[in-house]
Amino acid sequence: MSSDLDEPVFEARLWRDNGWTAQVIKNEDDEGWAVAMFKAGESEPALVGPWTMGRDKKNPKPLDVNAFNTLVKTASEVLRRHEQQLHAQLNKALYVARDGAWTKVTLEIVPAEDDPYAWLSAFDAAGESLARVKVSAGFKLSQSAAESWVDNGFERPAGRD
């Protein structure tokens, strides 16, 4: 069952296709125009940028297929970078060398609204899980903390949650 929001729209100031909507809007800050790119299902735009004036220097240039495709590509890249940044903020990995073997120690923060927490995990060189303990979301994974955890037989770090 398809809704009206799934149907393609190709108008001068509104294009909707393939899960994206481009809407040309009046720029409230000055005399010009802006374009906002929305991903389907999102209430906030993924991208807002200046839009070109038309030949009459009063109205915006109409959207077209090339402009729309470029805007989709740019907005998709903005979202991808945001996801990569969030992933980097929530995940950290370090390596500890002991007895000629490498152990990968990871911290994965779970940003639950009510009670955020993190998983401290260890993996051998083949990627097999060695240990996993729940710690506070504020746990600081440093090289010394990782080495201490490995040296202590993967016991839950005391006083760090």
CSV table of C-alpha atoms in Angstrom, one decimal:
chain,number,residue,atom,x,y,z
A,1,MET,CA,0.0,0.0,0.0
A,2,SER,CA,1.6,3.3,-1.1
A,3,SER,CA,1.0,6.7,0.4
A,4,ASP,CA,1.1,10.1,-1.3
A,5,LEU,CA,4.5,10.6,0.3
A,6,ASP,CA,5.9,7.6,-1.7
A,7,GLU,CA,4.7,9.0,-5.0
A,8,PRO,CA,7.4,10.9,-7.1
A,9,VAL,CA,6.8,14.7,-7.4
A,10,PHE,CA,8.6,16.8,-10.0
A,11,GLU,CA,7.7,20.5,-9.4
A,12,ALA,CA,9.8,23.7,-9.7
A,13,ARG,CA,10.2,24.0,-6.0
A,14,LEU,CA,9.5,20.4,-4.8
A,15,TRP,CA,11.0,17.1,-6.0
A,16,ARG,CA,10.4,13.8,-4.3
A,17,ASP,CA,11.9,10.6,-5.6
A,18,ASN,CA,13.7,7.5,-4.3
A,19,GLY,CA,13.2,8.3,-0.6
A,20,TRP,CA,14.4,11.9,-0.8
A,21,THR,CA,12.6,15.2,-1.0
A,22,ALA,CA,14.2,18.5,-2.1
A,23,GLN,CA,12.3,21.6,-1.2
A,24,VAL,CA,13.2,25.1,-2.3
A,25,ILE,CA,12.4,27.6,0.5
A,26,LYS,CA,12.7,31.3,1.1
A,27,ASN,CA,15.9,32.1,2.9
A,28,GLU,CA,14.7,34.0,6.0
A,29,ASP,CA,18.2,35.5,6.6
A,30,ASP,CA,18.4,37.4,3.3
A,31,GLU,CA,16.8,38.0,0.0
A,32,GLY,CA,17.8,34.6,-1.5
A,33,TRP,CA,16.5,31.1,-1.5
A,34,ALA,CA,17.6,27.8,0.1
A,35,VAL,CA,17.1,24.1,-0.6
A,36,ALA,CA,16.4,21.6,2.1
A,37,MET,CA,16.9,17.9,1.6
A,38,PHE,CA,14.8,15.5,3.6
A,39,LYS,CA,15.3,11.7,3.8
A,40,ALA,CA,12.0,9.9,3.8
A,41,GLY,CA,10.6,9.5,7.4
A,42,GLU,CA,12.8,12.2,8.8
A,43,SER,CA,11.4,15.5,10.2
A,44,GLU,CA,14.7,17.3,10.1
A,45,PRO,CA,16.6,18.0,6.9
A,46,ALA,CA,19.8,16.2,6.2
A,47,LEU,CA,21.1,19.2,4.3
A,48,VAL,CA,20.2,22.8,3.9
A,49,GLY,CA,22.1,25.0,1.5
A,50,PRO,CA,21.8,28.1,-0.6
A,51,TRP,CA,19.8,27.9,-3.9
A,52,THR,CA,20.4,29.7,-7.1
A,53,MET,CA,18.3,32.6,-8.2
A,54,GLY,CA,16.5,32.4,-11.5
A,55,ARG,CA,17.1,34.7,-14.4
A,56,ASP,CA,14.7,37.3,-13.1
A,57,LYS,CA,16.8,37.6,-10.0
A,58,LYS,CA,13.7,37.4,-7.9
A,59,ASN,CA,12.4,33.8,-8.0
A,60,PRO,CA,14.5,30.6,-7.4
A,61,LYS,CA,15.8,28.5,-10.3
A,62,PRO,CA,13.5,25.5,-10.8
A,63,LEU,CA,14.7,22.1,-9.6
A,64,ASP,CA,15.7,19.7,-12.3
A,65,VAL,CA,16.9,16.0,-12.4
A,66,ASN,CA,20.6,16.9,-12.4
A,67,ALA,CA,20.3,19.3,-9.5
A,68,PHE,CA,18.2,16.8,-7.6
A,69,ASN,CA,20.7,13.9,-8.1
A,70,THR,CA,23.6,16.1,-7.0
A,71,LEU,CA,21.6,17.1,-3.9
A,72,VAL,CA,20.8,13.5,-3.1
A,73,LYS,CA,24.5,12.5,-3.4
A,74,THR,CA,25.6,15.4,-1.2
A,75,ALA,CA,22.9,14.8,1.5
A,76,SER,CA,23.7,11.1,1.5
A,77,GLU,CA,27.4,11.9,2.1
A,78,VAL,CA,26.5,14.2,5.0
A,79,LEU,CA,24.5,11.5,6.6
A,80,ARG,CA,27.2,8.9,6.0
A,81,ARG,CA,29.8,11.2,7.7
A,82,HIS,CA,27.5,11.8,10.6
A,83,GLU,CA,27.0,8.0,11.1
A,84,GLN,CA,30.8,7.5,10.9
A,85,GLN,CA,31.4,10.2,13.5
A,86,LEU,CA,28.8,8.8,15.8
A,87,HIS,CA,30.2,5.3,15.4
A,88,ALA,CA,33.7,6.6,16.3
A,89,GLN,CA,32.3,8.3,19.4
A,90,LEU,CA,30.6,5.2,20.6
A,91,ASN,CA,33.2,2.6,19.7
A,92,LYS,CA,36.9,2.3,20.5
A,93,ALA,CA,39.5,-0.5,20.0
A,94,LEU,CA,43.0,-1.0,21.3
A,95,TYR,CA,45.5,-3.8,21.1
A,96,VAL,CA,47.5,-5.4,23.9
A,97,ALA,CA,50.5,-7.7,23.3
A,98,ARG,CA,51.1,-10.4,25.9
A,99,ASP,CA,53.2,-13.5,25.6
A,100,GLY,CA,53.7,-13.1,21.9
A,101,ALA,CA,49.9,-12.8,21.2
A,102,TRP,CA,47.7,-9.8,20.4
A,103,THR,CA,44.4,-9.2,22.2
A,104,LYS,CA,42.0,-6.7,20.8
A,105,VAL,CA,40.1,-4.8,23.5
A,106,THR,CA,37.0,-2.9,22.5
A,107,LEU,CA,34.6,-0.6,24.2
A,108,GLU,CA,31.1,-0.2,22.7
A,109,ILE,CA,28.9,2.4,24.3
A,110,VAL,CA,25.1,1.7,24.2
A,111,PRO,CA,23.5,5.1,24.4
A,112,ALA,CA,20.2,4.0,26.0
A,113,GLU,CA,18.1,7.0,27.1
A,114,ASP,CA,17.3,5.8,30.6
A,115,ASP,CA,20.5,3.9,31.6
A,116,PRO,CA,23.4,4.1,29.1
A,117,TYR,CA,26.1,1.5,29.5
A,118,ALA,CA,29.0,0.0,27.6
A,119,TRP,CA,30.4,-3.4,26.8
A,120,LEU,CA,34.1,-4.0,27.4
A,121,SER,CA,35.2,-7.0,25.2
A,122,ALA,CA,38.4,-8.9,24.4
A,123,PHE,CA,39.1,-10.9,21.3
A,124,ASP,CA,42.1,-13.1,20.3
A,125,ALA,CA,44.0,-12.7,17.1
A,126,ALA,CA,41.5,-15.0,15.3
A,127,GLY,CA,38.6,-12.8,16.4
A,128,GLU,CA,37.3,-15.3,18.9
A,129,SER,CA,35.7,-13.7,22.0
A,130,LEU,CA,37.7,-14.0,25.2
A,131,ALA,CA,35.6,-11.9,27.6
A,132,ARG,CA,32.8,-9.4,27.7
A,133,VAL,CA,31.8,-7.3,30.7
A,134,LYS,CA,29.3,-4.6,31.2
A,135,VAL,CA,30.7,-1.3,32.4
A,136,SER,CA,29.4,2.3,32.8
A,137,ALA,CA,29.0,4.4,29.7
A,138,GLY,CA,31.6,6.8,31.2
A,139,PHE,CA,34.3,4.1,31.3
A,140,LYS,CA,37.5,5.4,29.9
A,141,LEU,CA,39.3,2.9,27.7
A,142,SER,CA,43.0,3.8,27.7
A,143,GLN,CA,46.0,1.7,26.8
A,144,SER,CA,46.8,1.2,30.5
A,145,ALA,CA,43.2,0.3,31.3
A,146,ALA,CA,43.2,-2.3,28.5
A,147,GLU,CA,46.5,-3.8,29.7
A,148,SER,CA,45.4,-3.9,33.3
A,149,TRP,CA,42.1,-5.7,32.3
A,150,VAL,CA,44.0,-8.3,30.2
A,151,ASP,CA,46.6,-8.8,33.0
A,152,ASN,CA,43.9,-9.3,35.6
A,153,GLY,CA,42.3,-12.1,33.7
A,154,PHE,CA,39.4,-10.0,32.3
A,155,GLU,CA,37.9,-9.4,35.7
A,156,ARG,CA,35.3,-6.6,35.7
A,157,PRO,CA,37.2,-3.4,36.3
A,158,ALA,CA,36.7,-2.3,39.9
A,159,GLY,CA,35.4,1.2,40.6
A,160,ARG,CA,35.1,2.1,37.0
A,161,ASP,CA,31.4,1.8,36.5
